[in-house]
PDB file of C-alpha atoms (C1' of nucleotides) in Angstrom:
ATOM      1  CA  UNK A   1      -9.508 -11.870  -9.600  1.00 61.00           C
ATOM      2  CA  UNK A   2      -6.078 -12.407 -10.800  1.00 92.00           C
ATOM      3  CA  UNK A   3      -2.865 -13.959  -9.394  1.00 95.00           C
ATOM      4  CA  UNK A   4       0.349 -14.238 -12.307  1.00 96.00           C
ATOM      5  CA  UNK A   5      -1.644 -16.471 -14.470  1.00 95.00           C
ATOM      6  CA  UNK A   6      -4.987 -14.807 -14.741  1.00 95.00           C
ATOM      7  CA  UNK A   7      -2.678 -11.529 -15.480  1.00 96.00           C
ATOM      8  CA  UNK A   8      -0.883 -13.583 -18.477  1.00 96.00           C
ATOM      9  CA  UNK A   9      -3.794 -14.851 -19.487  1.00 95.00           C
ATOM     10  CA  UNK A  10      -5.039 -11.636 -19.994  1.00 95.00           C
ATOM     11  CA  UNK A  11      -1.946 -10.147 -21.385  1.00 96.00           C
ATOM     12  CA  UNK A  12      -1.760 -12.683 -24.051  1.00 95.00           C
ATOM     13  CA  UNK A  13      -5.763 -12.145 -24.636  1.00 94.00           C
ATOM     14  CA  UNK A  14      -5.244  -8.336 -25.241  1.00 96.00           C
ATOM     15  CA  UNK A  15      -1.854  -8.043 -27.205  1.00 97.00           C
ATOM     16  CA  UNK A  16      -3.493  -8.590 -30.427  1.00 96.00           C
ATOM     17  CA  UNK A  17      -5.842  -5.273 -29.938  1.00 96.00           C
ATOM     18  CA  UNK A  18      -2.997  -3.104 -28.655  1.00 97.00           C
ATOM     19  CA  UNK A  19       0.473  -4.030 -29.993  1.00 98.00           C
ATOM     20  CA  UNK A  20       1.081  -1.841 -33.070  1.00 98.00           C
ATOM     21  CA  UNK A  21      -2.052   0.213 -32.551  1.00 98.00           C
ATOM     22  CA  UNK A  22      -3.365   3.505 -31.494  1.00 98.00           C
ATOM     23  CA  UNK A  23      -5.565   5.133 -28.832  1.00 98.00           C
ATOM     24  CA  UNK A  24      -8.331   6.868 -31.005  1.00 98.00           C
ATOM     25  CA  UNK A  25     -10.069   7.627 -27.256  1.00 98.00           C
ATOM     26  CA  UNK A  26      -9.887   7.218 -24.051  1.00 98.00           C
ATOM     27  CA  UNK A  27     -12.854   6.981 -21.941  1.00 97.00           C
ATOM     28  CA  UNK A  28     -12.520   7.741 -17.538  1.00 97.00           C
ATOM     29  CA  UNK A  29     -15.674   7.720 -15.807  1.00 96.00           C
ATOM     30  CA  UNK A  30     -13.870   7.659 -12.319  1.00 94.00           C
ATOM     31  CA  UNK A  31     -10.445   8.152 -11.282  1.00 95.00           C
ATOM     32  CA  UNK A  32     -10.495   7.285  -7.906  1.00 96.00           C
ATOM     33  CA  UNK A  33      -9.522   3.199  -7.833  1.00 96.00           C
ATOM     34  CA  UNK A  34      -6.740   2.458  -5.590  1.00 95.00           C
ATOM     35  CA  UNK A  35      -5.577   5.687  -5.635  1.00 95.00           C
ATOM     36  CA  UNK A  36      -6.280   8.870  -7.717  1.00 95.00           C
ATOM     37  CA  UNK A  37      -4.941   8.135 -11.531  1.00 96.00           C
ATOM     38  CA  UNK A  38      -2.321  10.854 -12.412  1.00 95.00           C
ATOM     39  CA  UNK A  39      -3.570  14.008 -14.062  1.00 95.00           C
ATOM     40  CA  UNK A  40      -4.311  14.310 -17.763  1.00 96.00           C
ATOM     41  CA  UNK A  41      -3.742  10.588 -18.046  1.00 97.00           C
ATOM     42  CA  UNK A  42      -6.644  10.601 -20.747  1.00 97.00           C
ATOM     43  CA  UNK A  43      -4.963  13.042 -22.572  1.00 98.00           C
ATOM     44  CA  UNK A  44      -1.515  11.576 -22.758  1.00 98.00           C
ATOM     45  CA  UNK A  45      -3.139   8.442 -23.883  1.00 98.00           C
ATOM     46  CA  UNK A  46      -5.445   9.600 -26.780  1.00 98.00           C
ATOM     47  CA  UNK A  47      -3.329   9.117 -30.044  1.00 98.00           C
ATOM     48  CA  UNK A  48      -0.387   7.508 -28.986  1.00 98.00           C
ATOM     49  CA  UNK A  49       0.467   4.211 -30.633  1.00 98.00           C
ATOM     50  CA  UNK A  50       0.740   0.919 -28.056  1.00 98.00           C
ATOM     51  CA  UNK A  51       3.634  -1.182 -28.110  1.00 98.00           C
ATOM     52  CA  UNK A  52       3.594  -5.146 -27.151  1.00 98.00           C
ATOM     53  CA  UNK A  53       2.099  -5.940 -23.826  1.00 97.00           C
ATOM     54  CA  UNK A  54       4.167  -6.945 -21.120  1.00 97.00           C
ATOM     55  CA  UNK A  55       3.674  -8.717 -17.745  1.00 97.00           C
ATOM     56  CA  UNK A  56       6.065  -8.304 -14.529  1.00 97.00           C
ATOM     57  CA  UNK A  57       4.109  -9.846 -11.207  1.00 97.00           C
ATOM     58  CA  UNK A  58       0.610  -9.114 -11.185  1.00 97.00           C
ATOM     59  CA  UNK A  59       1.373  -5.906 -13.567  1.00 97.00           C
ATOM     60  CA  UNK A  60       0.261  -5.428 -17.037  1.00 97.00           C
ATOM     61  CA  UNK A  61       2.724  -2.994 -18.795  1.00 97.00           C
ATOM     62  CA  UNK A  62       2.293  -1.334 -22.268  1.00 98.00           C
ATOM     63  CA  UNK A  63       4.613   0.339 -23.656  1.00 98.00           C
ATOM     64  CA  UNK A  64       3.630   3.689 -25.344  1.00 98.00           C
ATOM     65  CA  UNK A  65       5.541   5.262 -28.301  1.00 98.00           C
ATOM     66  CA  UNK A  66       6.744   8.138 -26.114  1.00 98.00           C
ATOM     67  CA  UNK A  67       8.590   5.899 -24.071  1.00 98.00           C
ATOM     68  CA  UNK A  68       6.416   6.281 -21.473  1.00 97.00           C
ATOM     69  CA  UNK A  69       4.346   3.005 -19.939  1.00 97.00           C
ATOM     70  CA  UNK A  70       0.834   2.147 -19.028  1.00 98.00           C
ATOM     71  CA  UNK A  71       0.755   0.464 -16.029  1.00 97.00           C
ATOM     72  CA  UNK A  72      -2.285  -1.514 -15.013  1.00 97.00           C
ATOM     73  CA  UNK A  73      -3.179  -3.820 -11.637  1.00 97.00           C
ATOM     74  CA  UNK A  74      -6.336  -5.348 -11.312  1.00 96.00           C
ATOM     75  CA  UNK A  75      -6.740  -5.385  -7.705  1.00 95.00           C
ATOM     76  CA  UNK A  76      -8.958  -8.488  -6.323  1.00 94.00           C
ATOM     77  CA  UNK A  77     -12.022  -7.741  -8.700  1.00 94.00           C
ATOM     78  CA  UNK A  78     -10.443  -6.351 -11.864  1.00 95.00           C
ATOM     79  CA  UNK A  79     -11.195  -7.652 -15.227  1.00 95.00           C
ATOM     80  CA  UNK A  80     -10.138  -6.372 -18.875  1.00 96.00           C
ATOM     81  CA  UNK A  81     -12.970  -6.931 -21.623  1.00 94.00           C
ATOM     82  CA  UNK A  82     -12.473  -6.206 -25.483  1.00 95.00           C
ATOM     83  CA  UNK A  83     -15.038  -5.862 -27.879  1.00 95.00           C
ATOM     84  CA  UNK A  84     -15.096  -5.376 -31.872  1.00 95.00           C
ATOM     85  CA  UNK A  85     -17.546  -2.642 -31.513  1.00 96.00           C
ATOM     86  CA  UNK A  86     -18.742   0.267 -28.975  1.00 97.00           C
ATOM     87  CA  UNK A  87     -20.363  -1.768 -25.862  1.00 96.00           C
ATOM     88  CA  UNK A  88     -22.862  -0.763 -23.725  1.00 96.00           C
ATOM     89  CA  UNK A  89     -20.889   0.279 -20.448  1.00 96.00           C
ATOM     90  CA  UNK A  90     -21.516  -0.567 -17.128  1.00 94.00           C
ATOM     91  CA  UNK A  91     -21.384   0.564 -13.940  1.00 93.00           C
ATOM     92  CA  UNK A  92     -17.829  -0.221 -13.095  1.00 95.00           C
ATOM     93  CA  UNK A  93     -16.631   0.526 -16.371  1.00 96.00           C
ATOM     94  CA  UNK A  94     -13.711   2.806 -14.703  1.00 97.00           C
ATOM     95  CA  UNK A  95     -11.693   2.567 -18.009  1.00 97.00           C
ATOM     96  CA  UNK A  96     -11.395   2.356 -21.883  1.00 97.00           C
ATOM     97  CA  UNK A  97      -9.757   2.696 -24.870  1.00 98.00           C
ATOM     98  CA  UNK A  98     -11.339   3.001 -28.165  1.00 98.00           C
ATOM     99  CA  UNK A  99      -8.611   1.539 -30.689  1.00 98.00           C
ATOM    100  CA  UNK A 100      -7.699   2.940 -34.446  1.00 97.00           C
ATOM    101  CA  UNK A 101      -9.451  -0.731 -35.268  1.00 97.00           C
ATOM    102  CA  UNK A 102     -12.667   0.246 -33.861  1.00 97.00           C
ATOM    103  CA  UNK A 103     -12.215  -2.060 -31.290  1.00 97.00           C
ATOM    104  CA  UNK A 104     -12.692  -1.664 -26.898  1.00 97.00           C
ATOM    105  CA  UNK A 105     -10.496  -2.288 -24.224  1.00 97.00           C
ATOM    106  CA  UNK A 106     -12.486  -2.095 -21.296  1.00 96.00           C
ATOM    107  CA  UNK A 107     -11.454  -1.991 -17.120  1.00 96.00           C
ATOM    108  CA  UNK A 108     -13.900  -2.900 -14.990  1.00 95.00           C
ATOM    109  CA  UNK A 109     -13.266  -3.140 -11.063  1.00 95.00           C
ATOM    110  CA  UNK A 110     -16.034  -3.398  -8.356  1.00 93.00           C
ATOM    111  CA  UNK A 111     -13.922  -3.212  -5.246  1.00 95.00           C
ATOM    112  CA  UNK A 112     -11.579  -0.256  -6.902  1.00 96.00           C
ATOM    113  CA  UNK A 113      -8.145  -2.282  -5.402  1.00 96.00           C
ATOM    114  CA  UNK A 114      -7.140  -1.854  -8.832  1.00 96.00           C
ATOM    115  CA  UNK A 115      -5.072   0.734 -10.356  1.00 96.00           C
ATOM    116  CA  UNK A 116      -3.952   2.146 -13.198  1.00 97.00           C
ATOM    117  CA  UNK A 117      -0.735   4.953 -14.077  1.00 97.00           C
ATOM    118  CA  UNK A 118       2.034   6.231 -16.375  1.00 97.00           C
ATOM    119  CA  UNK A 119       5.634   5.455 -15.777  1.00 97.00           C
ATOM    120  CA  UNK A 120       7.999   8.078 -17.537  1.00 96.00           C
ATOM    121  CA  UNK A 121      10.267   7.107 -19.614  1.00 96.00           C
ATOM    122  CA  UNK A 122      12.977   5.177 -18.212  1.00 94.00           C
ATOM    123  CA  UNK A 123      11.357   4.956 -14.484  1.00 94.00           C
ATOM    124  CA  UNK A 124      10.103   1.342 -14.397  1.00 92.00           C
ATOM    125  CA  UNK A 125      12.424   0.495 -11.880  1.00 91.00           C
ATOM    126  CA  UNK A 126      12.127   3.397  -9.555  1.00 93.00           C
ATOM    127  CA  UNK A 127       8.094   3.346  -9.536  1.00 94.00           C
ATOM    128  CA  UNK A 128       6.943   2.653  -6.225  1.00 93.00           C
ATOM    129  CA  UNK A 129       4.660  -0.194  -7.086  1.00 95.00           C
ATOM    130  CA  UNK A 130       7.475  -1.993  -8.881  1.00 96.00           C
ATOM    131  CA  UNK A 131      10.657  -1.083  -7.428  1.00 95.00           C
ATOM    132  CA  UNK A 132      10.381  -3.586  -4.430  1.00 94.00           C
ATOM    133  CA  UNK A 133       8.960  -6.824  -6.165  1.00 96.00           C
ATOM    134  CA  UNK A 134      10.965  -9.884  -6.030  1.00 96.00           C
ATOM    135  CA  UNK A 135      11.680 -12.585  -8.602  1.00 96.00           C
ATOM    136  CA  UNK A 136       9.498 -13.607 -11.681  1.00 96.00           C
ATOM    137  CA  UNK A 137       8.819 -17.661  -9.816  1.00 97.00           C
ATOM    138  CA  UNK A 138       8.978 -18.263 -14.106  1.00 97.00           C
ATOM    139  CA  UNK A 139      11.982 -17.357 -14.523  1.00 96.00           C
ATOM    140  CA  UNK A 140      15.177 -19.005 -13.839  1.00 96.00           C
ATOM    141  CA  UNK A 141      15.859 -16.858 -11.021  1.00 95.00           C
ATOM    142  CA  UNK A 142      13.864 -19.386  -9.355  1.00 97.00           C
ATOM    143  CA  UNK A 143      16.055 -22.354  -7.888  1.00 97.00           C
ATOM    144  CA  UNK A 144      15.974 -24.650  -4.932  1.00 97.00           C
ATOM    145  CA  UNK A 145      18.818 -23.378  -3.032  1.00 97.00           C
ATOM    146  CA  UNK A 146      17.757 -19.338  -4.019  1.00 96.00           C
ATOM    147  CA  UNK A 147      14.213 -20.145  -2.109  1.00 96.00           C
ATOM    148  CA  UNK A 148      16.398 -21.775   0.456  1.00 96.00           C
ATOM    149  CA  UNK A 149      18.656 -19.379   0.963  1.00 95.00           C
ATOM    150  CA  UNK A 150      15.940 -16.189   1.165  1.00 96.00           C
ATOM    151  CA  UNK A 151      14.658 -17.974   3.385  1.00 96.00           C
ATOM    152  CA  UNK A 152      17.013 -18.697   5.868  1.00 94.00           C
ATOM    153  CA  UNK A 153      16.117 -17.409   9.645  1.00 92.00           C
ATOM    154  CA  UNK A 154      12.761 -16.468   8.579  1.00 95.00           C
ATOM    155  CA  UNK A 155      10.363 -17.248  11.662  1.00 93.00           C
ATOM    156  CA  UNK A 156       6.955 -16.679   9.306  1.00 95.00           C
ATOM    157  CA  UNK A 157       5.063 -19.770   8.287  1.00 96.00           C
ATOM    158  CA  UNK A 158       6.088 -20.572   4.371  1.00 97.00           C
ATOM    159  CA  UNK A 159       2.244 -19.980   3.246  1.00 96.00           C
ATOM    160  CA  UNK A 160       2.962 -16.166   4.214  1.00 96.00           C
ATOM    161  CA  UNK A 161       6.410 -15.716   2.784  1.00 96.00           C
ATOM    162  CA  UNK A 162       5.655 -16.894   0.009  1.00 97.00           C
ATOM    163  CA  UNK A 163       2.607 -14.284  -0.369  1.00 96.00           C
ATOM    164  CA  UNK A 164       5.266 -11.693   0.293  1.00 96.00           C
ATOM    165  CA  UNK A 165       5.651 -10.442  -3.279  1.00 96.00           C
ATOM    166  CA  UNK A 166       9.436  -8.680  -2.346  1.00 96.00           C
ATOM    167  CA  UNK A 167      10.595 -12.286  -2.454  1.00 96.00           C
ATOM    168  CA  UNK A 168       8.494 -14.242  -5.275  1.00 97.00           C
ATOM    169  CA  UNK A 169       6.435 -11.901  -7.254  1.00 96.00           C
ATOM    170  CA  UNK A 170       2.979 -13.055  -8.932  1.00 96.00           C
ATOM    171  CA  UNK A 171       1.922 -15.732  -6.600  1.00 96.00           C
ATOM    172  CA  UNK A 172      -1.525 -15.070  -4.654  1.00 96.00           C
ATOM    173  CA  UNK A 173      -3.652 -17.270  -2.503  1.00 96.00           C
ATOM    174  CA  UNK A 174      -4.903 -19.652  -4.589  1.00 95.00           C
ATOM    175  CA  UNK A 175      -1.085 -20.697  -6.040  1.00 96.00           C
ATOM    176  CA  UNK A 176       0.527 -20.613  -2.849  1.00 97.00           C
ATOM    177  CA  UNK A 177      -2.454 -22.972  -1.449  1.00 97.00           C
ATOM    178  CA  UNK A 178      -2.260 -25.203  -4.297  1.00 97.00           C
ATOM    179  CA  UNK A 179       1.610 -24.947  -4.524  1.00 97.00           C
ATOM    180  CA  UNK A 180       2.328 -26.340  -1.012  1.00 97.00           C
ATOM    181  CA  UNK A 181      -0.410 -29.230  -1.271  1.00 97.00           C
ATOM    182  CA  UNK A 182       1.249 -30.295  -4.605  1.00 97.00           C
ATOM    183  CA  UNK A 183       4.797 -30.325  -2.787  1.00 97.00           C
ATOM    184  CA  UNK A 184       3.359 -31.676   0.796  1.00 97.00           C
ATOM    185  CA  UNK A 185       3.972 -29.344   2.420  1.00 97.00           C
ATOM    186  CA  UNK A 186       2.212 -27.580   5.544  1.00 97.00           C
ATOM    187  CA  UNK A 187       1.224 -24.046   4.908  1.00 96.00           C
ATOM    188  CA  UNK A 188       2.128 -23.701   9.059  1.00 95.00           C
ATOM    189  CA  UNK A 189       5.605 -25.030   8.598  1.00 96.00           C
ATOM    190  CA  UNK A 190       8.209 -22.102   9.331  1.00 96.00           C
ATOM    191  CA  UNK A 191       9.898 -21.073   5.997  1.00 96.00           C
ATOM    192  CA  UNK A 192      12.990 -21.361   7.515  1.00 95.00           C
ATOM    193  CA  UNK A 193      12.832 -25.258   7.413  1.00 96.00           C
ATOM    194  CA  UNK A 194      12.602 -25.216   3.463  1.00 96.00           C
ATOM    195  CA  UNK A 195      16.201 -26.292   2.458  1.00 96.00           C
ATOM    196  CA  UNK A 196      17.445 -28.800   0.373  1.00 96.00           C
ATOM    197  CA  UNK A 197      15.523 -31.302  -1.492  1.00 97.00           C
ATOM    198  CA  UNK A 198      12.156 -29.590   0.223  1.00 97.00           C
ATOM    199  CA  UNK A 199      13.251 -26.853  -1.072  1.00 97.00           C
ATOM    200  CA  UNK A 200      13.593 -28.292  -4.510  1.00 97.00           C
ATOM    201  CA  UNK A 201      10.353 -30.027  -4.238  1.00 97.00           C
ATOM    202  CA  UNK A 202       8.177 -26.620  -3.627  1.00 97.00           C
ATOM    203  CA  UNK A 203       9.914 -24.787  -6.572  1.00 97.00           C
ATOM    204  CA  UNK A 204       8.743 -27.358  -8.890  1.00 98.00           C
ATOM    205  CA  UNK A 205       5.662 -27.055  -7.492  1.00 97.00           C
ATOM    206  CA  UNK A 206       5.152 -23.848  -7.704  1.00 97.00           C
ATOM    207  CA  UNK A 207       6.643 -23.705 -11.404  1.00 97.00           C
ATOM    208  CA  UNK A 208       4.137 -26.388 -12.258  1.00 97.00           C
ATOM    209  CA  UNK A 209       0.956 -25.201 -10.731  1.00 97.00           C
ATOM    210  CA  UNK A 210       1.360 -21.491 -12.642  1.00 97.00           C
ATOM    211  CA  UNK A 211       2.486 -22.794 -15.633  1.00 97.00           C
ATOM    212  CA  UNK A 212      -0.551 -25.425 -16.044  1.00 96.00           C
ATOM    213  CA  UNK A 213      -3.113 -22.332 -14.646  1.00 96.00           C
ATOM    214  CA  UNK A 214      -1.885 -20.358 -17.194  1.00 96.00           C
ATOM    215  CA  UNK A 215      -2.087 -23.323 -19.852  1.00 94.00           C
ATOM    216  CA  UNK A 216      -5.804 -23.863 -18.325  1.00 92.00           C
ATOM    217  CA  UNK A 217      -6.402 -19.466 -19.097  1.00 90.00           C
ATOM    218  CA  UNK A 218      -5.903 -19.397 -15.219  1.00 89.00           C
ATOM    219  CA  UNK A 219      -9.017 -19.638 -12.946  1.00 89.00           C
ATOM    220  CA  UNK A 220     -12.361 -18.311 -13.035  1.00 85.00           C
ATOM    221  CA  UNK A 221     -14.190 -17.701  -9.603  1.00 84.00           C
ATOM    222  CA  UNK A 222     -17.471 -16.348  -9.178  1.00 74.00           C
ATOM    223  CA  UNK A 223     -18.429 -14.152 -12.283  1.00 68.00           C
ATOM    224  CA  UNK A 224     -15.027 -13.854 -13.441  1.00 78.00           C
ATOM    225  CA  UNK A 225     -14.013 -14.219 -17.194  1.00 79.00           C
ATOM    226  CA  UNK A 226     -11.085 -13.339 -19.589  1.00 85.00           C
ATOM    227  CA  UNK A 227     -11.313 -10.450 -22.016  1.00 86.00           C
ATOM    228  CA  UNK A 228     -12.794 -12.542 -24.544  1.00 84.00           C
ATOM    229  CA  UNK A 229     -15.749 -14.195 -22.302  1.00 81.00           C
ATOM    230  CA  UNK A 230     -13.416 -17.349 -22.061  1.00 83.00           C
ATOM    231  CA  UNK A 231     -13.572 -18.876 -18.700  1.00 83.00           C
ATOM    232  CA  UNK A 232     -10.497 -20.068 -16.704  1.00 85.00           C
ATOM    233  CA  UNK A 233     -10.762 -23.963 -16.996  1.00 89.00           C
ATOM    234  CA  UNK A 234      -8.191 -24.528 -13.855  1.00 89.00           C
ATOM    235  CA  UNK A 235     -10.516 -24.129 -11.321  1.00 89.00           C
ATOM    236  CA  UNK A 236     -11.696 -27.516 -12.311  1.00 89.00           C
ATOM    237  CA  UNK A 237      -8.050 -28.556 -11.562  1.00 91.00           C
ATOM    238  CA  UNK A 238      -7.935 -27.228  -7.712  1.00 94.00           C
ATOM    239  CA  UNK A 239      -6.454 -29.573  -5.264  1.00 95.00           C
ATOM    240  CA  UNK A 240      -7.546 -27.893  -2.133  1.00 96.00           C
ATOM    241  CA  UNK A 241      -8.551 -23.987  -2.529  1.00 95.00           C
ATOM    242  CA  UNK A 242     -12.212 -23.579  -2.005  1.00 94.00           C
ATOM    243  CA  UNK A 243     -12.628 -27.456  -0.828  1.00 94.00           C
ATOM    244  CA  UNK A 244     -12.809 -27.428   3.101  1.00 93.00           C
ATOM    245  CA  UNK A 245     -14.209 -30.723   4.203  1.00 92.00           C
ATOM    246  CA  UNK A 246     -14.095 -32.616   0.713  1.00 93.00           C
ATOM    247  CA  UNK A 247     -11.468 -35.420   0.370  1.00 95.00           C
ATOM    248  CA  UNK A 248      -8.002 -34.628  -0.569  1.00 96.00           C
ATOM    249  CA  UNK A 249      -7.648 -35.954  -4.369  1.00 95.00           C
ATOM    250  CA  UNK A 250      -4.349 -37.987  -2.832  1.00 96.00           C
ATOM    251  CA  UNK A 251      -5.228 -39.510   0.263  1.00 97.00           C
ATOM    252  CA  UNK A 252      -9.517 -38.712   0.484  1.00 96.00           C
ATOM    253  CA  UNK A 253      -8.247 -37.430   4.275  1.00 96.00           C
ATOM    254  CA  UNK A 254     -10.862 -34.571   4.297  1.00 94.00           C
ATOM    255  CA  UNK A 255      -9.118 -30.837   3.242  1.00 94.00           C
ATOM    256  CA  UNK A 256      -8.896 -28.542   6.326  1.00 94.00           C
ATOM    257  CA  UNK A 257      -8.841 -24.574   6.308  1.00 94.00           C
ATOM    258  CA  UNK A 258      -7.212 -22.043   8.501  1.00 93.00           C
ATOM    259  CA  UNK A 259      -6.156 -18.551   8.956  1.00 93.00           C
ATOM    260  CA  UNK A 260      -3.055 -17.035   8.431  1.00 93.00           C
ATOM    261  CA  UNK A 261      -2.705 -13.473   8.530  1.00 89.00           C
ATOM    262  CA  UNK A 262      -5.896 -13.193   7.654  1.00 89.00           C
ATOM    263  CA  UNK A 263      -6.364 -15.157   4.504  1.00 94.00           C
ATOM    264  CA  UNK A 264      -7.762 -18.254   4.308  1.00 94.00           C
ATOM    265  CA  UNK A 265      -5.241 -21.861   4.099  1.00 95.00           C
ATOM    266  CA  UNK A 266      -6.483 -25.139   2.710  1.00 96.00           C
ATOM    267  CA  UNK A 267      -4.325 -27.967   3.111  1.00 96.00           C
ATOM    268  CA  UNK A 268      -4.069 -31.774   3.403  1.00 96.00           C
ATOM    269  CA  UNK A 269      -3.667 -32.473   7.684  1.00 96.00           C
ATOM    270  CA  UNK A 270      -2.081 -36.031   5.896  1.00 97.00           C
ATOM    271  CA  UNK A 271      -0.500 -35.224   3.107  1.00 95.00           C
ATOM    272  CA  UNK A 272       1.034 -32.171   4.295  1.00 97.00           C
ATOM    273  CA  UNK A 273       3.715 -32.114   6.962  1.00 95.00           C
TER     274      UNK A 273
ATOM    275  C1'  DC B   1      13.797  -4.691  11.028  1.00 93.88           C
ATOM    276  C1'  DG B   2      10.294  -7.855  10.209  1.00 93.88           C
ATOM    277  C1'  DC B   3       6.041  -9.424  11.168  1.00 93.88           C
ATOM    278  C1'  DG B   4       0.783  -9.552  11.318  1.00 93.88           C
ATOM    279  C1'  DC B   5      -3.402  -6.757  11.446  1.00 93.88           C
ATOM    280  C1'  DT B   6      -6.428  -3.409   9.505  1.00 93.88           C
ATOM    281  C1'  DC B   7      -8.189  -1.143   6.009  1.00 93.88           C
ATOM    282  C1'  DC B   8      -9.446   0.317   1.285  1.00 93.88           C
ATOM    283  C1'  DC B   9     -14.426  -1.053  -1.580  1.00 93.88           C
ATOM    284  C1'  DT B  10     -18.480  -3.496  -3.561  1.00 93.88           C
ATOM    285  C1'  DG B  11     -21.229  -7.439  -4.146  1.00 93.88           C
ATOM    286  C1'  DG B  12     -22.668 -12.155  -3.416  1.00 93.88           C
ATOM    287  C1'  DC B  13     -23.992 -15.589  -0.358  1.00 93.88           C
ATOM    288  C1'  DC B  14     -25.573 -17.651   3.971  1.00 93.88           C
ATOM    289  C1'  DG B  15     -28.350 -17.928   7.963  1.00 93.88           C
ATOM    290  C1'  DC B  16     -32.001 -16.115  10.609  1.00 93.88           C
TER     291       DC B  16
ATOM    292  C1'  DT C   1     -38.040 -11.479   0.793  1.00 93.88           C
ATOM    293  C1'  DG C   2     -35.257  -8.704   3.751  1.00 93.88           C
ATOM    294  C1'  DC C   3     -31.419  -7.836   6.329  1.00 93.88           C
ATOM    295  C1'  DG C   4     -27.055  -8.254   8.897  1.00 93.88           C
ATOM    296  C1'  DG C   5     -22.772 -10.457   8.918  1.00 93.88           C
ATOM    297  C1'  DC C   6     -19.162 -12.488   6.648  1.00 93.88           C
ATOM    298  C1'  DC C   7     -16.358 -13.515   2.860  1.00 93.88           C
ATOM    299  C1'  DA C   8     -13.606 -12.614  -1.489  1.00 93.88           C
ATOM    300  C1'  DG C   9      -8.069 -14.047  -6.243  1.00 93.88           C
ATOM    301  C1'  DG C  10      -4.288  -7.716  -3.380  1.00 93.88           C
ATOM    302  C1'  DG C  11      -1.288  -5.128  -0.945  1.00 93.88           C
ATOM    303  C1'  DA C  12       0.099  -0.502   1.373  1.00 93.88           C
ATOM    304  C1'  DG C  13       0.692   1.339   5.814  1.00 93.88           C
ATOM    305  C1'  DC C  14       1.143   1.131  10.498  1.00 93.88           C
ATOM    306  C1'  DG C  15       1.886  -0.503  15.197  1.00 93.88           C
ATOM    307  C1'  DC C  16       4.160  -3.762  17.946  1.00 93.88           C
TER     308       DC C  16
END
DNA sequence: CGCGCTCCCTGGCCGC
DNA sequence: TGCGGCCAGGGAGCGC
């Protein structure tokens, strides 16, 4: 499901049930997602009281009051769900919490990509899933001639760097698709072509496209909703993921799709050079 | 070193 | 309706 916006979204959706509250129980009907989940997690969960969630990349973060952190990734079919009361679990019902309020935080994942751990105290930096990730693209890291100059000499087409999450963190395939259409440009073009006022161009883009997503409560494909049942309104607001053959919103030239390392492209053969 | 391919896993959809 | 093949919003690991 979610790329940086979807993960805000749910971030912001969930804060209100954990910040300031504790575990009462912890619920683990599997433990094998991505990889195994660290020993006694349940256990070093259960009572502890949750600080404010945070969000670095696709990462959910909570802070626990031993200084420790509660990491969670929601793969490519993750989802959180709360509820007021007890629900009725389902099969892929991996994870929960049962809250001091009565209330359930639930992790659901199909596919398993997900994952879920504890940093110690003090390692956020030196976990392995963090450690490498590049720049948060909301942050003010993000400037024309920084994109320009990370990628300088790089020989990859700019739809694949900027999937590389050791340069930009958080963006996924439907941002990077939409990203480049909104800036015109190709998702073939070699990234080390983007300088200058190109340059400039994309990282508006890109700053644009998340930040209305996550104004929107990101998007909702297939099934997909945010822990409160909301469903992501953007998808009503995609310029060319998903819409091979129907006209570009620009120019009407009909949207064309491609592969690149294996992931789908949509782009405008027109508007895109 | 840096790149692209394969694989992890389940489910939904499409075509026959 | 049943079934095989293909596809999916991520990303680590490996081979070239």
């Amino acid at each position: 499901m979610p790329e940086l916006p979807e993960v805000e979204t749910v971030k912001r959706a969930i804060s209100p049930a954990l910040a300031g509250q504790c575990i009462k129980s912890v619920r683990l009907t599997r433990s094998d997602l991505r990889w195994p989940l660290p020993d006694g997690m349940a256990a070093h969960l259960t009572g502890q009281r949750c600080g404010e969630p945070r969000r670095r990349a696709k990462y959910i973060m909570v802070p626990l009051e031993d200084n420790t952190t509660l990491l969670v990734h929601l793969g490519m079919s993750g989802a959180i769900r709360l509820y007021d009361n007890k629900p009725e679990f389902g099969t892929h019902d991996h994870f929960s919490l049962e809250m001091e309020t009565g209330s359930w935080m639930v992790f659901s994942d199909p596919r398993r990509f997900g994952h879920l751990d504890i940093i110690p105290a003090g390692g956020e930096a030196e976990h392995p899933l963090l450690s490498h990730l590049g720049i948060e693209p909301l942050s003010n890291h993000l400037s024309g001639p920084w994109l320009s100059d990370v990628l300088r000499g790089k020989k990859t087409p700019i739809k694949s760097a900027l999937l590389d999450q050791r340069l930009i963190a958080g963006l996924g395939n439907i941002y990077v698709n939409e990203a480049l259409h909104m800036s015109g440009i190709s998702p073939r073009r070699l990234a080390q072509t983007i300088a200058g006022k190109r340059a400039e161009k994309l990282v508006i883009a890109i700053r644009t496209v998340l930040a209305a997503a996550i104004e929107a409560g990101g998007t909702s494909l297939r099934d997909h909703v945010q822990p409160g049942g909301e469903i992501g309104y953007f998808v009503q607001r995609l310029s060319v993921y998903g819409r091979t053959s129907e006209p570009c919103l620009t120019c009407a030239t009909p949207i064309k799709e491609l592969r690149q390392s294996g992931r789908a492209s949509f782009y405008c053969p027109s508007c895109q050079r």
